JSON list of C-alpha atoms in Angstrom, two decimals:
[
{"chain": "A", "resi": 1, "resn": "UNK", "atom": "CA", "xyz": [147.81, 150.48, 99.31]},
{"chain": "A", "resi": 2, "resn": "UNK", "atom": "CA", "xyz": [145.62, 150.86, 102.40]},
{"chain": "A", "resi": 3, "resn": "UNK", "atom": "CA", "xyz": [145.28, 153.62, 104.95]},
{"chain": "A", "resi": 4, "resn": "UNK", "atom": "CA", "xyz": [145.90, 151.30, 107.92]},
{"chain": "A", "resi": 5, "resn": "UNK", "atom": "CA", "xyz": [148.68, 148.76, 108.65]},
{"chain": "A", "resi": 6, "resn": "UNK", "atom": "CA", "xyz": [147.88, 145.08, 108.30]},
{"chain": "A", "resi": 7, "resn": "UNK", "atom": "CA", "xyz": [147.92, 142.80, 111.33]},
{"chain": "A", "resi": 8, "resn": "UNK", "atom": "CA", "xyz": [150.35, 139.90, 111.65]},
{"chain": "A", "resi": 9, "resn": "UNK", "atom": "CA", "xyz": [147.27, 137.70, 111.65]},
{"chain": "A", "resi": 10, "resn": "UNK", "atom": "CA", "xyz": [145.83, 138.16, 108.10]},
{"chain": "A", "resi": 11, "resn": "UNK", "atom": "CA", "xyz": [142.25, 137.09, 108.74]},
{"chain": "A", "resi": 12, "resn": "UNK", "atom": "CA", "xyz": [141.92, 139.02, 111.99]},
{"chain": "A", "resi": 13, "resn": "UNK", "atom": "CA", "xyz": [143.70, 142.05, 110.50]},
{"chain": "A", "resi": 14, "resn": "UNK", "atom": "CA", "xyz": [141.44, 142.15, 107.45]},
{"chain": "A", "resi": 15, "resn": "UNK", "atom": "CA", "xyz": [138.38, 141.95, 109.67]},
{"chain": "A", "resi": 16, "resn": "UNK", "atom": "CA", "xyz": [139.58, 144.84, 111.85]},
{"chain": "A", "resi": 17, "resn": "UNK", "atom": "CA", "xyz": [140.57, 146.88, 108.80]},
{"chain": "A", "resi": 18, "resn": "UNK", "atom": "CA", "xyz": [137.17, 146.37, 107.22]},
{"chain": "A", "resi": 19, "resn": "UNK", "atom": "CA", "xyz": [135.38, 147.51, 110.39]},
{"chain": "A", "resi": 20, "resn": "UNK", "atom": "CA", "xyz": [137.55, 150.62, 110.73]},
{"chain": "A", "resi": 21, "resn": "UNK", "atom": "CA", "xyz": [137.14, 151.63, 107.10]},
{"chain": "A", "resi": 22, "resn": "UNK", "atom": "CA", "xyz": [133.39, 150.96, 107.07]},
{"chain": "A", "resi": 23, "resn": "UNK", "atom": "CA", "xyz": [133.00, 153.09, 110.19]},
{"chain": "A", "resi": 24, "resn": "UNK", "atom": "CA", "xyz": [134.93, 155.85, 108.45]},
{"chain": "A", "resi": 25, "resn": "UNK", "atom": "CA", "xyz": [132.59, 155.74, 105.46]},
{"chain": "A", "resi": 26, "resn": "UNK", "atom": "CA", "xyz": [129.57, 155.78, 107.77]},
{"chain": "A", "resi": 27, "resn": "UNK", "atom": "CA", "xyz": [130.93, 158.76, 109.71]},
{"chain": "A", "resi": 28, "resn": "UNK", "atom": "CA", "xyz": [131.60, 160.61, 106.47]},
{"chain": "A", "resi": 29, "resn": "UNK", "atom": "CA", "xyz": [127.99, 160.01, 105.40]},
{"chain": "A", "resi": 30, "resn": "UNK", "atom": "CA", "xyz": [126.72, 161.37, 108.73]},
{"chain": "A", "resi": 31, "resn": "UNK", "atom": "CA", "xyz": [129.14, 164.28, 108.72]},
{"chain": "A", "resi": 32, "resn": "UNK", "atom": "CA", "xyz": [128.01, 165.34, 105.28]},
{"chain": "A", "resi": 33, "resn": "UNK", "atom": "CA", "xyz": [124.40, 165.48, 106.47]},
{"chain": "A", "resi": 34, "resn": "UNK", "atom": "CA", "xyz": [125.34, 167.51, 109.57]},
{"chain": "A", "resi": 35, "resn": "UNK", "atom": "CA", "xyz": [127.79, 169.96, 108.03]},
{"chain": "A", "resi": 36, "resn": "UNK", "atom": "CA", "xyz": [127.24, 173.71, 108.10]},
{"chain": "A", "resi": 37, "resn": "UNK", "atom": "CA", "xyz": [127.54, 174.17, 104.35]},
{"chain": "A", "resi": 38, "resn": "UNK", "atom": "CA", "xyz": [124.74, 176.06, 102.56]},
{"chain": "A", "resi": 39, "resn": "UNK", "atom": "CA", "xyz": [121.60, 174.03, 101.97]},
{"chain": "A", "resi": 40, "resn": "UNK", "atom": "CA", "xyz": [120.36, 173.16, 98.51]},
{"chain": "A", "resi": 41, "resn": "UNK", "atom": "CA", "xyz": [116.84, 173.74, 97.30]},
{"chain": "A", "resi": 42, "resn": "UNK", "atom": "CA", "xyz": [115.90, 170.17, 98.30]},
{"chain": "A", "resi": 43, "resn": "UNK", "atom": "CA", "xyz": [116.71, 170.92, 101.95]},
{"chain": "A", "resi": 44, "resn": "UNK", "atom": "CA", "xyz": [119.87, 168.81, 102.06]},
{"chain": "A", "resi": 45, "resn": "UNK", "atom": "CA", "xyz": [123.46, 169.99, 102.09]},
{"chain": "A", "resi": 46, "resn": "UNK", "atom": "CA", "xyz": [125.11, 170.50, 98.72]},
{"chain": "A", "resi": 47, "resn": "UNK", "atom": "CA", "xyz": [128.71, 169.56, 97.89]},
{"chain": "A", "resi": 48, "resn": "UNK", "atom": "CA", "xyz": [130.28, 172.14, 95.61]},
{"chain": "A", "resi": 49, "resn": "UNK", "atom": "CA", "xyz": [133.21, 171.22, 93.38]},
{"chain": "A", "resi": 50, "resn": "UNK", "atom": "CA", "xyz": [135.43, 173.37, 91.23]},
{"chain": "A", "resi": 51, "resn": "UNK", "atom": "CA", "xyz": [135.30, 172.12, 87.64]},
{"chain": "A", "resi": 52, "resn": "UNK", "atom": "CA", "xyz": [138.46, 173.06, 85.75]},
{"chain": "A", "resi": 53, "resn": "UNK", "atom": "CA", "xyz": [137.90, 173.04, 81.98]},
{"chain": "A", "resi": 54, "resn": "UNK", "atom": "CA", "xyz": [140.89, 171.68, 80.06]},
{"chain": "A", "resi": 55, "resn": "UNK", "atom": "CA", "xyz": [141.22, 170.98, 76.30]},
{"chain": "A", "resi": 56, "resn": "UNK", "atom": "CA", "xyz": [141.43, 167.41, 75.07]},
{"chain": "A", "resi": 57, "resn": "UNK", "atom": "CA", "xyz": [144.63, 166.86, 73.06]},
{"chain": "A", "resi": 58, "resn": "UNK", "atom": "CA", "xyz": [144.47, 166.29, 69.33]},
{"chain": "A", "resi": 59, "resn": "UNK", "atom": "CA", "xyz": [140.99, 167.69, 68.68]},
{"chain": "A", "resi": 60, "resn": "UNK", "atom": "CA", "xyz": [140.51, 169.37, 65.27]},
{"chain": "A", "resi": 61, "resn": "UNK", "atom": "CA", "xyz": [138.08, 172.07, 66.39]},
{"chain": "A", "resi": 62, "resn": "UNK", "atom": "CA", "xyz": [138.33, 173.71, 69.81]},
{"chain": "A", "resi": 63, "resn": "UNK", "atom": "CA", "xyz": [135.23, 175.82, 69.27]},
{"chain": "A", "resi": 64, "resn": "UNK", "atom": "CA", "xyz": [133.12, 172.74, 70.13]},
{"chain": "A", "resi": 65, "resn": "UNK", "atom": "CA", "xyz": [132.19, 171.83, 73.68]},
{"chain": "A", "resi": 66, "resn": "UNK", "atom": "CA", "xyz": [133.21, 168.17, 73.22]},
{"chain": "A", "resi": 67, "resn": "UNK", "atom": "CA", "xyz": [136.79, 169.28, 72.63]},
{"chain": "A", "resi": 68, "resn": "UNK", "atom": "CA", "xyz": [137.10, 170.00, 76.35]},
{"chain": "A", "resi": 69, "resn": "UNK", "atom": "CA", "xyz": [137.07, 167.94, 79.55]},
{"chain": "A", "resi": 70, "resn": "UNK", "atom": "CA", "xyz": [135.93, 169.05, 83.00]},
{"chain": "A", "resi": 71, "resn": "UNK", "atom": "CA", "xyz": [138.05, 167.87, 85.94]},
{"chain": "A", "resi": 72, "resn": "UNK", "atom": "CA", "xyz": [136.42, 168.13, 89.38]},
{"chain": "A", "resi": 73, "resn": "UNK", "atom": "CA", "xyz": [138.59, 169.43, 92.21]},
{"chain": "A", "resi": 74, "resn": "UNK", "atom": "CA", "xyz": [137.34, 168.40, 95.66]},
{"chain": "A", "resi": 75, "resn": "UNK", "atom": "CA", "xyz": [138.70, 168.77, 99.19]},
{"chain": "A", "resi": 76, "resn": "UNK", "atom": "CA", "xyz": [141.60, 166.53, 100.27]},
{"chain": "A", "resi": 77, "resn": "UNK", "atom": "CA", "xyz": [139.80, 165.00, 103.27]},
{"chain": "A", "resi": 78, "resn": "UNK", "atom": "CA", "xyz": [136.88, 164.03, 101.04]},
{"chain": "A", "resi": 79, "resn": "UNK", "atom": "CA", "xyz": [139.26, 162.27, 98.66]},
{"chain": "A", "resi": 80, "resn": "UNK", "atom": "CA", "xyz": [140.76, 160.23, 101.50]},
{"chain": "A", "resi": 81, "resn": "UNK", "atom": "CA", "xyz": [137.30, 158.95, 102.41]},
{"chain": "A", "resi": 82, "resn": "UNK", "atom": "CA", "xyz": [136.54, 158.29, 98.73]},
{"chain": "A", "resi": 83, "resn": "UNK", "atom": "CA", "xyz": [139.72, 156.22, 98.44]},
{"chain": "A", "resi": 84, "resn": "UNK", "atom": "CA", "xyz": [138.63, 154.22, 101.49]},
{"chain": "A", "resi": 85, "resn": "UNK", "atom": "CA", "xyz": [135.21, 153.58, 99.96]},
{"chain": "A", "resi": 86, "resn": "UNK", "atom": "CA", "xyz": [136.85, 152.58, 96.67]},
{"chain": "A", "resi": 87, "resn": "UNK", "atom": "CA", "xyz": [139.03, 150.04, 98.51]},
{"chain": "A", "resi": 88, "resn": "UNK", "atom": "CA", "xyz": [136.03, 148.51, 100.29]},
{"chain": "A", "resi": 89, "resn": "UNK", "atom": "CA", "xyz": [133.92, 148.23, 97.13]},
{"chain": "A", "resi": 90, "resn": "UNK", "atom": "CA", "xyz": [136.76, 146.81, 95.04]},
{"chain": "A", "resi": 91, "resn": "UNK", "atom": "CA", "xyz": [137.70, 144.32, 97.78]},
{"chain": "A", "resi": 92, "resn": "UNK", "atom": "CA", "xyz": [134.09, 143.07, 97.98]},
{"chain": "A", "resi": 93, "resn": "UNK", "atom": "CA", "xyz": [133.82, 142.64, 94.20]},
{"chain": "A", "resi": 94, "resn": "UNK", "atom": "CA", "xyz": [137.10, 140.74, 94.01]},
{"chain": "A", "resi": 95, "resn": "UNK", "atom": "CA", "xyz": [136.30, 138.44, 96.93]},
{"chain": "A", "resi": 96, "resn": "UNK", "atom": "CA", "xyz": [132.88, 137.61, 95.48]},
{"chain": "A", "resi": 97, "resn": "UNK", "atom": "CA", "xyz": [134.32, 137.31, 91.96]},
{"chain": "A", "resi": 98, "resn": "UNK", "atom": "CA", "xyz": [131.43, 139.50, 90.84]},
{"chain": "A", "resi": 99, "resn": "UNK", "atom": "CA", "xyz": [133.18, 141.14, 87.91]},
{"chain": "A", "resi": 100, "resn": "UNK", "atom": "CA", "xyz": [133.51, 139.82, 84.37]},
{"chain": "A", "resi": 101, "resn": "UNK", "atom": "CA", "xyz": [136.74, 137.88, 84.00]},
{"chain": "A", "resi": 102, "resn": "UNK", "atom": "CA", "xyz": [137.67, 139.93, 80.94]},
{"chain": "A", "resi": 103, "resn": "UNK", "atom": "CA", "xyz": [137.42, 143.22, 82.85]},
{"chain": "A", "resi": 104, "resn": "UNK", "atom": "CA", "xyz": [140.93, 144.65, 83.19]},
{"chain": "A", "resi": 105, "resn": "UNK", "atom": "CA", "xyz": [140.32, 148.34, 83.83]},
{"chain": "A", "resi": 106, "resn": "UNK", "atom": "CA", "xyz": [140.14, 149.68, 87.39]},
{"chain": "A", "resi": 107, "resn": "UNK", "atom": "CA", "xyz": [140.95, 146.32, 88.99]},
{"chain": "A", "resi": 108, "resn": "UNK", "atom": "CA", "xyz": [143.75, 145.37, 91.37]},
{"chain": "A", "resi": 109, "resn": "UNK", "atom": "CA", "xyz": [146.67, 143.42, 89.93]},
{"chain": "A", "resi": 110, "resn": "UNK", "atom": "CA", "xyz": [145.41, 144.05, 86.38]},
{"chain": "A", "resi": 111, "resn": "UNK", "atom": "CA", "xyz": [146.23, 146.69, 83.82]},
{"chain": "A", "resi": 112, "resn": "UNK", "atom": "CA", "xyz": [145.92, 147.67, 80.17]},
{"chain": "A", "resi": 113, "resn": "UNK", "atom": "CA", "xyz": [149.22, 145.86, 79.56]},
{"chain": "A", "resi": 114, "resn": "UNK", "atom": "CA", "xyz": [147.55, 142.60, 80.65]},
{"chain": "A", "resi": 115, "resn": "UNK", "atom": "CA", "xyz": [144.61, 143.26, 78.30]},
{"chain": "A", "resi": 116, "resn": "UNK", "atom": "CA", "xyz": [146.99, 143.82, 75.36]},
{"chain": "A", "resi": 117, "resn": "UNK", "atom": "CA", "xyz": [148.93, 140.67, 76.27]},
{"chain": "A", "resi": 118, "resn": "UNK", "atom": "CA", "xyz": [145.73, 138.59, 76.25]},
{"chain": "A", "resi": 119, "resn": "UNK", "atom": "CA", "xyz": [144.71, 140.07, 72.90]},
{"chain": "A", "resi": 120, "resn": "UNK", "atom": "CA", "xyz": [148.13, 139.30, 71.40]},
{"chain": "A", "resi": 121, "resn": "UNK", "atom": "CA", "xyz": [148.03, 135.75, 72.74]},
{"chain": "A", "resi": 122, "resn": "UNK", "atom": "CA", "xyz": [144.55, 135.10, 71.28]},
{"chain": "A", "resi": 123, "resn": "UNK", "atom": "CA", "xyz": [145.68, 136.56, 67.96]},
{"chain": "A", "resi": 124, "resn": "UNK", "atom": "CA", "xyz": [148.80, 134.40, 67.81]},
{"chain": "A", "resi": 125, "resn": "UNK", "atom": "CA", "xyz": [146.78, 131.29, 68.66]},
{"chain": "A", "resi": 126, "resn": "UNK", "atom": "CA", "xyz": [144.34, 132.11, 65.83]},
{"chain": "A", "resi": 127, "resn": "UNK", "atom": "CA", "xyz": [147.18, 132.63, 63.38]},
{"chain": "A", "resi": 128, "resn": "UNK", "atom": "CA", "xyz": [148.80, 129.37, 64.46]},
{"chain": "A", "resi": 129, "resn": "UNK", "atom": "CA", "xyz": [145.55, 127.61, 63.60]},
{"chain": "A", "resi": 130, "resn": "UNK", "atom": "CA", "xyz": [145.37, 129.33, 60.19]},
{"chain": "A", "resi": 131, "resn": "UNK", "atom": "CA", "xyz": [142.39, 131.41, 61.36]},
{"chain": "A", "resi": 132, "resn": "UNK", "atom": "CA", "xyz": [141.53, 135.08, 61.15]},
{"chain": "A", "resi": 133, "resn": "UNK", "atom": "CA", "xyz": [141.50, 137.08, 64.40]},
{"chain": "A", "resi": 134, "resn": "UNK", "atom": "CA", "xyz": [139.32, 140.14, 64.86]},
{"chain": "A", "resi": 135, "resn": "UNK", "atom": "CA", "xyz": [138.79, 142.72, 67.59]},
{"chain": "A", "resi": 136, "resn": "UNK", "atom": "CA", "xyz": [136.01, 145.22, 68.24]},
{"chain": "A", "resi": 137, "resn": "UNK", "atom": "CA", "xyz": [136.83, 148.49, 70.00]},
{"chain": "A", "resi": 138, "resn": "UNK", "atom": "CA", "xyz": [134.15, 150.76, 71.41]},
{"chain": "A", "resi": 139, "resn": "UNK", "atom": "CA", "xyz": [134.30, 154.14, 73.12]},
{"chain": "A", "resi": 140, "resn": "UNK", "atom": "CA", "xyz": [131.61, 155.17, 75.61]},
{"chain": "A", "resi": 141, "resn": "UNK", "atom": "CA", "xyz": [131.12, 158.92, 75.29]},
{"chain": "A", "resi": 142, "resn": "UNK", "atom": "CA", "xyz": [130.85, 160.92, 78.52]},
{"chain": "A", "resi": 143, "resn": "UNK", "atom": "CA", "xyz": [130.93, 157.67, 80.48]},
{"chain": "A", "resi": 144, "resn": "UNK", "atom": "CA", "xyz": [131.35, 159.03, 84.00]},
{"chain": "A", "resi": 145, "resn": "UNK", "atom": "CA", "xyz": [129.08, 162.03, 83.36]},
{"chain": "A", "resi": 146, "resn": "UNK", "atom": "CA", "xyz": [126.06, 159.86, 82.50]},
{"chain": "A", "resi": 147, "resn": "UNK", "atom": "CA", "xyz": [126.09, 157.42, 85.43]},
{"chain": "A", "resi": 148, "resn": "UNK", "atom": "CA", "xyz": [122.61, 157.17, 86.98]},
{"chain": "A", "resi": 149, "resn": "UNK", "atom": "CA", "xyz": [122.56, 157.15, 90.78]},
{"chain": "A", "resi": 150, "resn": "UNK", "atom": "CA", "xyz": [119.39, 155.03, 90.85]},
{"chain": "A", "resi": 151, "resn": "UNK", "atom": "CA", "xyz": [120.71, 152.36, 88.50]},
{"chain": "A", "resi": 152, "resn": "UNK", "atom": "CA", "xyz": [124.09, 152.30, 90.25]},
{"chain": "A", "resi": 153, "resn": "UNK", "atom": "CA", "xyz": [122.37, 151.71, 93.59]},
{"chain": "A", "resi": 154, "resn": "UNK", "atom": "CA", "xyz": [120.43, 148.78, 92.14]},
{"chain": "A", "resi": 155, "resn": "UNK", "atom": "CA", "xyz": [123.64, 147.27, 90.73]},
{"chain": "A", "resi": 156, "resn": "UNK", "atom": "CA", "xyz": [125.33, 147.56, 94.13]},
{"chain": "A", "resi": 157, "resn": "UNK", "atom": "CA", "xyz": [122.38, 145.84, 95.81]},
{"chain": "A", "resi": 158, "resn": "UNK", "atom": "CA", "xyz": [122.45, 142.96, 93.31]},
{"chain": "A", "resi": 159, "resn": "UNK", "atom": "CA", "xyz": [126.19, 142.54, 93.90]},
{"chain": "A", "resi": 160, "resn": "UNK", "atom": "CA", "xyz": [125.62, 142.31, 97.65]},
{"chain": "A", "resi": 161, "resn": "UNK", "atom": "CA", "xyz": [127.63, 145.40, 98.58]},
{"chain": "A", "resi": 162, "resn": "UNK", "atom": "CA", "xyz": [127.18, 146.47, 102.20]},
{"chain": "A", "resi": 163, "resn": "UNK", "atom": "CA", "xyz": [124.24, 148.79, 102.84]},
{"chain": "A", "resi": 164, "resn": "UNK", "atom": "CA", "xyz": [126.44, 151.45, 104.49]},
{"chain": "A", "resi": 165, "resn": "UNK", "atom": "CA", "xyz": [128.48, 151.73, 101.30]},
{"chain": "A", "resi": 166, "resn": "UNK", "atom": "CA", "xyz": [125.35, 151.95, 99.17]},
{"chain": "A", "resi": 167, "resn": "UNK", "atom": "CA", "xyz": [124.00, 154.77, 101.35]},
{"chain": "A", "resi": 168, "resn": "UNK", "atom": "CA", "xyz": [127.38, 156.51, 101.25]},
{"chain": "A", "resi": 169, "resn": "UNK", "atom": "CA", "xyz": [127.43, 156.26, 97.45]},
{"chain": "A", "resi": 170, "resn": "UNK", "atom": "CA", "xyz": [123.92, 157.67, 97.22]},
{"chain": "A", "resi": 171, "resn": "UNK", "atom": "CA", "xyz": [124.94, 160.56, 99.48]},
{"chain": "A", "resi": 172, "resn": "UNK", "atom": "CA", "xyz": [128.16, 161.06, 97.51]},
{"chain": "A", "resi": 173, "resn": "UNK", "atom": "CA", "xyz": [126.21, 161.40, 94.24]},
{"chain": "A", "resi": 174, "resn": "UNK", "atom": "CA", "xyz": [123.45, 163.64, 95.65]},
{"chain": "A", "resi": 175, "resn": "UNK", "atom": "CA", "xyz": [123.16, 167.42, 95.66]},
{"chain": "A", "resi": 176, "resn": "UNK", "atom": "CA", "xyz": [126.28, 168.10, 93.63]},
{"chain": "A", "resi": 177, "resn": "UNK", "atom": "CA", "xyz": [127.07, 171.62, 92.53]},
{"chain": "A", "resi": 178, "resn": "UNK", "atom": "CA", "xyz": [129.89, 172.82, 90.32]},
{"chain": "A", "resi": 179, "resn": "UNK", "atom": "CA", "xyz": [131.44, 176.14, 89.37]},
{"chain": "A", "resi": 180, "resn": "UNK", "atom": "CA", "xyz": [133.43, 176.01, 86.16]},
{"chain": "A", "resi": 181, "resn": "UNK", "atom": "CA", "xyz": [136.88, 177.57, 85.83]},
{"chain": "A", "resi": 182, "resn": "UNK", "atom": "CA", "xyz": [138.03, 178.50, 82.33]},
{"chain": "A", "resi": 183, "resn": "UNK", "atom": "CA", "xyz": [141.18, 180.52, 81.60]},
{"chain": "A", "resi": 184, "resn": "UNK", "atom": "CA", "xyz": [141.38, 181.57, 85.24]},
{"chain": "A", "resi": 185, "resn": "UNK", "atom": "CA", "xyz": [137.81, 182.88, 85.38]},
{"chain": "A", "resi": 186, "resn": "UNK", "atom": "CA", "xyz": [135.28, 181.24, 87.72]},
{"chain": "A", "resi": 187, "resn": "UNK", "atom": "CA", "xyz": [131.64, 180.98, 86.70]},
{"chain": "A", "resi": 188, "resn": "UNK", "atom": "CA", "xyz": [128.46, 180.75, 88.76]},
{"chain": "A", "resi": 189, "resn": "UNK", "atom": "CA", "xyz": [127.49, 177.71, 90.83]},
{"chain": "A", "resi": 190, "resn": "UNK", "atom": "CA", "xyz": [125.22, 175.28, 88.93]},
{"chain": "A", "resi": 191, "resn": "UNK", "atom": "CA", "xyz": [123.55, 172.02, 90.07]},
{"chain": "A", "resi": 192, "resn": "UNK", "atom": "CA", "xyz": [124.65, 168.64, 88.67]},
{"chain": "A", "resi": 193, "resn": "UNK", "atom": "CA", "xyz": [121.89, 166.02, 88.55]},
{"chain": "A", "resi": 194, "resn": "UNK", "atom": "CA", "xyz": [123.80, 162.96, 87.36]},
{"chain": "A", "resi": 195, "resn": "UNK", "atom": "CA", "xyz": [127.26, 161.49, 86.91]},
{"chain": "A", "resi": 196, "resn": "UNK", "atom": "CA", "xyz": [130.39, 160.75, 88.94]},
{"chain": "A", "resi": 197, "resn": "UNK", "atom": "CA", "xyz": [133.08, 163.45, 89.39]},
{"chain": "A", "resi": 198, "resn": "UNK", "atom": "CA", "xyz": [136.09, 162.68, 87.21]},
{"chain": "A", "resi": 199, "resn": "UNK", "atom": "CA", "xyz": [139.39, 162.30, 89.07]},
{"chain": "A", "resi": 200, "resn": "UNK", "atom": "CA", "xyz": [137.55, 161.14, 92.19]},
{"chain": "A", "resi": 201, "resn": "UNK", "atom": "CA", "xyz": [139.35, 158.09, 93.68]},
{"chain": "A", "resi": 202, "resn": "UNK", "atom": "CA", "xyz": [136.05, 156.19, 93.90]},
{"chain": "A", "resi": 203, "resn": "UNK", "atom": "CA", "xyz": [134.85, 157.06, 90.39]},
{"chain": "A", "resi": 204, "resn": "UNK", "atom": "CA", "xyz": [136.57, 154.19, 88.47]},
{"chain": "A", "resi": 205, "resn": "UNK", "atom": "CA", "xyz": [135.27, 151.36, 90.66]},
{"chain": "A", "resi": 206, "resn": "UNK", "atom": "CA", "xyz": [131.78, 152.90, 90.78]},
{"chain": "A", "resi": 207, "resn": "UNK", "atom": "CA", "xyz": [131.73, 153.01, 86.97]},
{"chain": "A", "resi": 208, "resn": "UNK", "atom": "CA", "xyz": [132.91, 149.40, 86.80]},
{"chain": "A", "resi": 209, "resn": "UNK", "atom": "CA", "xyz": [130.06, 148.47, 89.17]},
{"chain": "A", "resi": 210, "resn": "UNK", "atom": "CA", "xyz": [127.65, 150.46, 87.02]},
{"chain": "A", "resi": 211, "resn": "UNK", "atom": "CA", "xyz": [128.57, 148.34, 83.99]},
{"chain": "A", "resi": 212, "resn": "UNK", "atom": "CA", "xyz": [127.53, 145.15, 85.81]}
]
């Protein structure tokens, strides 16, 4: 789904759509640097999110920090721009075929169901040939929270992503602050030096780019 209607002329419509959306991302980057929000210690403007702490289901011990997940709540307008940026980045990666063919998460026209179907097909082919099929499953702990802005920027440059989007991403990941909310009580504002806010529309495709 896109924020703007497609033209009857596909090539011309896509070109116009790309220009409009890129301009929106550029304006958002400039607006963020000119806003009247309180300045951070670095002299730039900080973006403060509300981090709601929720328990992860099925954990044996809820006295441990890892038994909880923090969900960032940001303003609605910001999320609209983030969705636009996500569309532009994903569209570029798909057109350039820059992603690994076996990557199914966070991609258009692909899902976990497709990944399971491929796994089942490979397994059945192995069994038909009297072979043994094996699968290796890995879990990346705190995946979004540990994304490095510097490394992500380098990955985006290597993939040929437009410079305006790279600058927007750098701005998006800079000067974050969060105030945690637990059981209805709000804590003090604290700086966040790394990571991508969970539940942000642009977070999944940025993490996929980071894995490049």
